[in-house]
Coordinates of C-alpha atoms in Angstrom, one line a residue:
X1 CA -14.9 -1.8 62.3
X2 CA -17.7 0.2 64.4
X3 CA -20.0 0.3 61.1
X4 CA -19.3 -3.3 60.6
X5 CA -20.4 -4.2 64.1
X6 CA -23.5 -2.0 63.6
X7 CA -25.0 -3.7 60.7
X8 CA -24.1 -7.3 60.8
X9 CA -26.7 -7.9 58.6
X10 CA -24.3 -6.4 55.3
X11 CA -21.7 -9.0 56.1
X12 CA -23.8 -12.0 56.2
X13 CA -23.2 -13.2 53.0
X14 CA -19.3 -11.7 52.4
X15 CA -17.7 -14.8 52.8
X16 CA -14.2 -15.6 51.6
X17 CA -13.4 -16.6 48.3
X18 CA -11.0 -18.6 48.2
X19 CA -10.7 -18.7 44.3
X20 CA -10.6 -15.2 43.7
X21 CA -7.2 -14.5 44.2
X22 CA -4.2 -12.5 42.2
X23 CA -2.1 -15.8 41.4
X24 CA -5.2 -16.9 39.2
X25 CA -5.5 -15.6 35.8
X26 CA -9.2 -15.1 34.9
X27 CA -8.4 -14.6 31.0
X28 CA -6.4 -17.6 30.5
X29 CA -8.7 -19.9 28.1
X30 CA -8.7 -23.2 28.7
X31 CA -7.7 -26.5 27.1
X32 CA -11.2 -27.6 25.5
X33 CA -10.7 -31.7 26.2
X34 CA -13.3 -34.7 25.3
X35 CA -14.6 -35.3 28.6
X36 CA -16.0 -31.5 28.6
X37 CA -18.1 -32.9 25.7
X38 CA -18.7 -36.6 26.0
X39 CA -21.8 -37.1 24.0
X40 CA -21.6 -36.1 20.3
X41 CA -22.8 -33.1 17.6
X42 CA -26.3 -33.7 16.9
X43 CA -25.9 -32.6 13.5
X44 CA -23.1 -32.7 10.6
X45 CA -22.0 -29.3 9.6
X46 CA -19.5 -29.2 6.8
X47 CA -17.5 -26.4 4.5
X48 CA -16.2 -26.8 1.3
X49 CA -13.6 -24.3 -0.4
X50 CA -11.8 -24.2 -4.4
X51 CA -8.3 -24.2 -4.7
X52 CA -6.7 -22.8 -7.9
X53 CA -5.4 -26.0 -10.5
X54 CA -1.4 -25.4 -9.7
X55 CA -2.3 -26.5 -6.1
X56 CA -3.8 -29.8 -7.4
X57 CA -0.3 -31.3 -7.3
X58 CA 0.9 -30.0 -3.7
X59 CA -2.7 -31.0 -2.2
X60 CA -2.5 -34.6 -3.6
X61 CA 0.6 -35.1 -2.1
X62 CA -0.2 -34.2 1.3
X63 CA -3.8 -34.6 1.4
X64 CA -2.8 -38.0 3.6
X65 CA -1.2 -35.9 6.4
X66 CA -4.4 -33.5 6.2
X67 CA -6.5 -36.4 6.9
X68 CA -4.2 -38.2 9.9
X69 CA -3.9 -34.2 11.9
X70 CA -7.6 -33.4 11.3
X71 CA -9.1 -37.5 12.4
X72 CA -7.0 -36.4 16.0
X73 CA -10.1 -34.3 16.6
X74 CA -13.1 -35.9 14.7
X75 CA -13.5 -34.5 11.6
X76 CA -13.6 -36.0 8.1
X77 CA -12.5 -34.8 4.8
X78 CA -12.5 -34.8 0.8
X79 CA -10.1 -33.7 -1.3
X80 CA -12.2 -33.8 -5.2
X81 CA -9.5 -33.2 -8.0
X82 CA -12.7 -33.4 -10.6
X83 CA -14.4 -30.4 -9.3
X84 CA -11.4 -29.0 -7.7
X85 CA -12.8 -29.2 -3.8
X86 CA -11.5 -29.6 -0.8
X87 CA -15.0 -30.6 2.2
X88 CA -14.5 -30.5 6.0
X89 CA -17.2 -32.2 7.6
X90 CA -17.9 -33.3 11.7
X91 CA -18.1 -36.6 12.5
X92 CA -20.0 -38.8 15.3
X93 CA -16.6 -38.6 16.5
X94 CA -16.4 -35.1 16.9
X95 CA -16.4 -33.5 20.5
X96 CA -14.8 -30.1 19.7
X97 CA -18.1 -27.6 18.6
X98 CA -15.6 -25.1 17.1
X99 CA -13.0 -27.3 15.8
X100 CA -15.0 -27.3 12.1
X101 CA -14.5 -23.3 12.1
X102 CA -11.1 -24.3 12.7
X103 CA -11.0 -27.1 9.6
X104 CA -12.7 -24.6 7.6
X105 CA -9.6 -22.0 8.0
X106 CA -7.5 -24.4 7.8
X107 CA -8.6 -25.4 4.2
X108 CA -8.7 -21.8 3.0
X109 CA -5.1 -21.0 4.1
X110 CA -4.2 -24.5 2.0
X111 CA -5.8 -23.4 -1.0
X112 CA -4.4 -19.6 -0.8
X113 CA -0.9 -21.2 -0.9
X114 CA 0.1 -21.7 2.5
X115 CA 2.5 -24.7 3.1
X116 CA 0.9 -27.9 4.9
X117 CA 3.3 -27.5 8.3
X118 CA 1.9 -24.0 8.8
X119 CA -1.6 -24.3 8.0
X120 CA -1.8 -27.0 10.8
X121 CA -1.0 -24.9 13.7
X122 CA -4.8 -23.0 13.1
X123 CA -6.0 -26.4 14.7
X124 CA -4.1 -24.9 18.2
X125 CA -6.3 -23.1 20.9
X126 CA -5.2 -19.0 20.7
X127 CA -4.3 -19.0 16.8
X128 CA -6.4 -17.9 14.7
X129 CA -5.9 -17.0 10.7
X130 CA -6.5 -13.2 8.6
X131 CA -7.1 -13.4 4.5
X132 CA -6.5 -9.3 3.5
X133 CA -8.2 -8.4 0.1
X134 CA -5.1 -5.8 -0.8
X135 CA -6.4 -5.6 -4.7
X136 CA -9.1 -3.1 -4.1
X137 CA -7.1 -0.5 -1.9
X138 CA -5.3 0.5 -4.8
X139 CA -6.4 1.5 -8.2
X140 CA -3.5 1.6 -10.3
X141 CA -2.3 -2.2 -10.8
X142 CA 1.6 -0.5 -10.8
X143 CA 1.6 1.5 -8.2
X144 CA 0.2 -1.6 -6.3
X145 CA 2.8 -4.1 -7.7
X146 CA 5.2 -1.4 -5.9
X147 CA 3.2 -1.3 -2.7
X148 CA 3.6 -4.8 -2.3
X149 CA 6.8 -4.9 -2.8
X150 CA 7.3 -2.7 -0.3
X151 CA 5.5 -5.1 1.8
X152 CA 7.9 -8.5 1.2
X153 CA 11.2 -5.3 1.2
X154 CA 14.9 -6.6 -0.3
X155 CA 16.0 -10.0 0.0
X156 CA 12.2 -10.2 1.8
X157 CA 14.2 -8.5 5.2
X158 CA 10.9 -6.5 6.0
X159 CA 8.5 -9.6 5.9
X160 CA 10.6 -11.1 8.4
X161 CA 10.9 -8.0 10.2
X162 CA 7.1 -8.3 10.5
X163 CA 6.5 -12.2 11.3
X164 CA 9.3 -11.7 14.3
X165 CA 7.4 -8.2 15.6
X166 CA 3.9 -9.7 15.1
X167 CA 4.3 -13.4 16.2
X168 CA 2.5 -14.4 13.1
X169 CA 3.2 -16.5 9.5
X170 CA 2.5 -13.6 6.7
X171 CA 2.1 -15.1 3.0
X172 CA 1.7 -12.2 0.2
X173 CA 0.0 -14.0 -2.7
X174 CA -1.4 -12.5 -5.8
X175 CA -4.0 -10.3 -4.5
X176 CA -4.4 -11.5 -0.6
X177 CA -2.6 -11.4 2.1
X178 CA -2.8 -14.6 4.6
X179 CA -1.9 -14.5 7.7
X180 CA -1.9 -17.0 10.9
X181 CA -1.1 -16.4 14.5
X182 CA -2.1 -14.8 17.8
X183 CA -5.0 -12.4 17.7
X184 CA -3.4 -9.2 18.8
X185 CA -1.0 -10.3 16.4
X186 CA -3.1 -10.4 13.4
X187 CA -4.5 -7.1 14.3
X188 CA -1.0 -5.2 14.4
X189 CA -0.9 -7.2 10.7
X190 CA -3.9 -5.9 9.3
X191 CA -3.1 -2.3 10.0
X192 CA 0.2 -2.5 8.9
X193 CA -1.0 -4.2 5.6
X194 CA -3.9 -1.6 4.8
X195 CA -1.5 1.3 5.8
X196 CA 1.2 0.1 3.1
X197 CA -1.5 0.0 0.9
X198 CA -2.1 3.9 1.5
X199 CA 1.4 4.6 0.5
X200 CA 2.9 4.9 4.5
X201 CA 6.1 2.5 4.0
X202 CA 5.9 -0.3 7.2
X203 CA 9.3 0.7 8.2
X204 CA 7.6 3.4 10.7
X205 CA 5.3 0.6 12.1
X206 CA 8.4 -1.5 12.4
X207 CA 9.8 1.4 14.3
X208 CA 7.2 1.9 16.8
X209 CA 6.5 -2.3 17.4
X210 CA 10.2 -2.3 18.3
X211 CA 10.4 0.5 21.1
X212 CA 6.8 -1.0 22.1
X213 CA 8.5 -4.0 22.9
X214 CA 11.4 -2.6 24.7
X215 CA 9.2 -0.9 26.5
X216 CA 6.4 -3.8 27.7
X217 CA 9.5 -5.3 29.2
X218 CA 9.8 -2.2 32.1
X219 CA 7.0 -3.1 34.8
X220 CA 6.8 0.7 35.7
X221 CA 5.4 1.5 32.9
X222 CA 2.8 -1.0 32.6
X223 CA 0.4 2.1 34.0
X224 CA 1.7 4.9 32.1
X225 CA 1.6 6.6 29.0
X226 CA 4.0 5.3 26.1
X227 CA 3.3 8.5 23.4
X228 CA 6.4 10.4 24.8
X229 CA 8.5 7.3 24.1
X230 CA 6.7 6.6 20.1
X231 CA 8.5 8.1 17.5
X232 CA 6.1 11.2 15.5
X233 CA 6.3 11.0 11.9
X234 CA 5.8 13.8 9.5
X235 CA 3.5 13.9 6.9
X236 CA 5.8 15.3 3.8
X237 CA 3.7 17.4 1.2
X238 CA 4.8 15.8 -2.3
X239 CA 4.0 18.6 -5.1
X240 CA 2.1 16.4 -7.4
X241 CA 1.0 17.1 -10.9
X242 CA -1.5 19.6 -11.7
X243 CA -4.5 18.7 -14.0
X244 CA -5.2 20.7 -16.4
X245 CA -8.9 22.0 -16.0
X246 CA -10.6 22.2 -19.6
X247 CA -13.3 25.0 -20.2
X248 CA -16.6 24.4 -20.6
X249 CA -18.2 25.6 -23.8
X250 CA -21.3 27.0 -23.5
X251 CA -24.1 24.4 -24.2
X252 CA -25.8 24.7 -27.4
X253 CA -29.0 22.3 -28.6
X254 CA -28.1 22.0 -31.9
X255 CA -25.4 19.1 -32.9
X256 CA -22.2 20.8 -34.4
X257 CA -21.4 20.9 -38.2
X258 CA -20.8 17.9 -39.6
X259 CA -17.1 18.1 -41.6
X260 CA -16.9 18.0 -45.0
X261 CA -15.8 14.1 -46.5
X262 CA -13.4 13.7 -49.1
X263 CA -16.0 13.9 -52.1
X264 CA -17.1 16.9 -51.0
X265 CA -13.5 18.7 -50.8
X266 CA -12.9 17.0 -54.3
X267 CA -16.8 18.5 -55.5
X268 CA -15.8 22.0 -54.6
X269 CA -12.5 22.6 -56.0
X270 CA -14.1 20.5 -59.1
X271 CA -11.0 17.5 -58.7
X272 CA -13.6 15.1 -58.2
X273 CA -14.7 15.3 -62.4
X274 CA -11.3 14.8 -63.5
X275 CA -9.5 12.2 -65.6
X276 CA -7.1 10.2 -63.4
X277 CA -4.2 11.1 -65.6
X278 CA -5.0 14.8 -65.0
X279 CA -5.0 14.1 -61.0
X280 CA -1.4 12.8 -61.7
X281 CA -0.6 15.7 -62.9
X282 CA -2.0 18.5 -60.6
X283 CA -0.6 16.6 -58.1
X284 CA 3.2 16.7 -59.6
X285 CA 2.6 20.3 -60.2
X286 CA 1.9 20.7 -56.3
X287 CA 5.0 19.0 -55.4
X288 CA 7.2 21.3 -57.9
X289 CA 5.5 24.5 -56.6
X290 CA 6.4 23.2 -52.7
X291 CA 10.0 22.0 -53.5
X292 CA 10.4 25.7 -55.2
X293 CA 9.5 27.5 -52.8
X294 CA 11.5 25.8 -50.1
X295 CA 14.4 26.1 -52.4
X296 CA 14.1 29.6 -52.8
X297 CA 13.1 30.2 -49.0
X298 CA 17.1 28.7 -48.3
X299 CA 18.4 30.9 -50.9
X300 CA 16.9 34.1 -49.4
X301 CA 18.2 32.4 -45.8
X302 CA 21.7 33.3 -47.0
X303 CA 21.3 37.2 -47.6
X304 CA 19.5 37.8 -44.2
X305 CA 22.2 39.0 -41.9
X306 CA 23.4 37.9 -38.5
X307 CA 21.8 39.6 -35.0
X308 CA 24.8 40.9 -33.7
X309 CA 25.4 40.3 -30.4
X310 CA 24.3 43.3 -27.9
X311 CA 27.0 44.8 -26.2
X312 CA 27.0 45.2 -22.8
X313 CA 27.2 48.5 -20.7
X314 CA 30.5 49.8 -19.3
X315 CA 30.5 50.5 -15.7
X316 CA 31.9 54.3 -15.2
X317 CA 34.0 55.6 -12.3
X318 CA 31.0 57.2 -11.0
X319 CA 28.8 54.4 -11.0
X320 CA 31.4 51.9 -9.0
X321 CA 33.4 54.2 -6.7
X322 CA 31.4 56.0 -3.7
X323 CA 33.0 59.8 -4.1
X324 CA 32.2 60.2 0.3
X325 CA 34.4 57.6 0.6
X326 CA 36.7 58.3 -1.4
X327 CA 37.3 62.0 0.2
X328 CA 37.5 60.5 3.2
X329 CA 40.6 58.0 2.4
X330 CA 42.4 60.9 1.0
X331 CA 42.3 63.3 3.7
X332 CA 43.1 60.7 6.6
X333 CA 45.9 60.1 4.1
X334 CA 47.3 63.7 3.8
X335 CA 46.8 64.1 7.6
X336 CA 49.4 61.3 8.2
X337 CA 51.8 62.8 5.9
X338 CA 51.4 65.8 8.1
X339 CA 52.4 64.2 11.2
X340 CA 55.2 62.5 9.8
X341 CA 56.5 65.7 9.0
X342 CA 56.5 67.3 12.1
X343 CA 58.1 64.5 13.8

């Protein structure tokens, strides 16, 4: 209080605010309304997306309530079954400046499967939407067909294990993933995605969301540390196959020999200048000389004798019983007998 008094000068302009309290939140965002914006865009900005030709059907047929929720904040739109389109643009009506990012999004989830009632809730202030490429984390198209899976899990238990942890509608499709809800949301998404796509099984992050729920619930640990409570997984070392290295022969300039074609073969054991008759019959005598052979191979197969079976060594008395012992059991044996005696 002295130091105050002294310079008055420091305190001239500390005056009380009286909206800077803790009751107000200063991250809360806003409600964007039309009198925030009364005039209108000074330029038309529009977006235009493809949609696949099975989605032709769905998108005609609800291509009316696309137009109705999107008019509710100024924006126009096209659906063009020729060309396969579908074209936000803004409107004079249009008083939102982000609301045709919005439209955009909301366009690209409908064409990348994503039912009509879901799509719609992009339009809301704090949702926002994720399209994961999963295709190009994995190389082999069947071990990602199994990642997937792994992904949507039996009875698709682990999908909704994820759309309950995350607060966000998750739609595995083809090659993408899409995704729509609150930001942190979508981020615990994406991670959990890519990681699945490595080959660590979202079970774990399951695991680790739950007890991080639990534990945001206990206001004295809003300051503290939560690693002591998160589970630790190991890393298991799977033995996997070893390649097979090939050695390198040593580089020559000279291209190797090239093999001898049939004509040649036939040239130098002098076939190739006989009759065709004669060919016949070499070739019968070749098959007689190989069947006789054989024959007389199972013949001789007959007069070669059995291996007779190796006999096994006989343990002795010398080799099994320890003689020490042996001595010793005797005389504590005699010296009993002894005793008994005397008695």
């Amino acid at each position: 209080m002295e130091k105050e008094a002294e310079n008055p000068k420091k305190n001239k302009f500390r005056k009380e605010k009286p909206w800077d309290n803790e009751t107000i939140d200063h991250w809360k965002i806003e409600e964007f309304k039309p009198e925030h914006n009364s005039k209108s865009l000074l330029e038309e900005s529009s977006f235009a997306t493809l949609f696949p030709k099975y989605r032709e059907k769905y998108l005609h047929h609800v291509w009316s309530h696309v137009e109705r929720s999107l008019k509710e904040h100024g924006i126009g739109c096209q659906l063009d079954l020729i060309e396969g389109s579908m074209t936000v643009r803004t409107t004079r009506k249009t008083w939102d400046p982000y609301i045709i990012i919005k439209a955009r999004d909301m366009i690209k989830l409908l064409a990348r499967s994503v039912p009509f009632e879901q799509a719609t809730r992009i339009l809301e202030d704090g949702v926002a939407c994720d399209i994961i490429k999963i295709r190009s984390l994995v190389r082999n198209k069947d071990r990602f067909v199994r990642r997937r899976q792994r992904l949507l899990g039996p009875g698709g238990a682990t999908l909704k294990a994820i759309e309950i942890l995350t607060q966000c509608y998750v739609m595995i499709h083809g090659n993408t993933v899409s995704a729509l809800g609150p930001y942190p949301g979508l981020k615990q998404l994406r991670f959990i995605v890519e990681s699945t796509m490595k080959n660590i099984h979202p079970v774990y992050h399951i695991k680790t969301l739950m007890i991080k729920r639990e534990l945001m619930k206990d206001p004295a640990l809003k300051y503290e540390s939560w690693d002591r409570f998160l589970p630790k997984f190991k890393k298991l070392n799977v033995t996997q196959k070893k390649k097979k290295i090939k050695e390198k022969k040593p580089y020559t300039p000279f291209p190797p020999p090239q093999p001898e074609s049939k004509v040649d073969k036939e040239l130098a054991t002098g076939e190739y200048f006989l009759k065709d008759k004669e060919r016949r019959q070499r070739k019968e005598e070749l098959r007689k000389k190989r069947r006789s052979e054989k024959r007389k191979t199972e013949r001789e197969m007959a007069y070669v004798a059995p291996e007779e079976p190796k006999k096994k060594k006989q343990k002795t008395a010398n080799d099994s019983v320890d003689i020490l012992k042996l001595k010793k059991k005797i005389k504590q044996g005699h010296q009993k007998k002894m005793i008994q005696k005397q008695k």
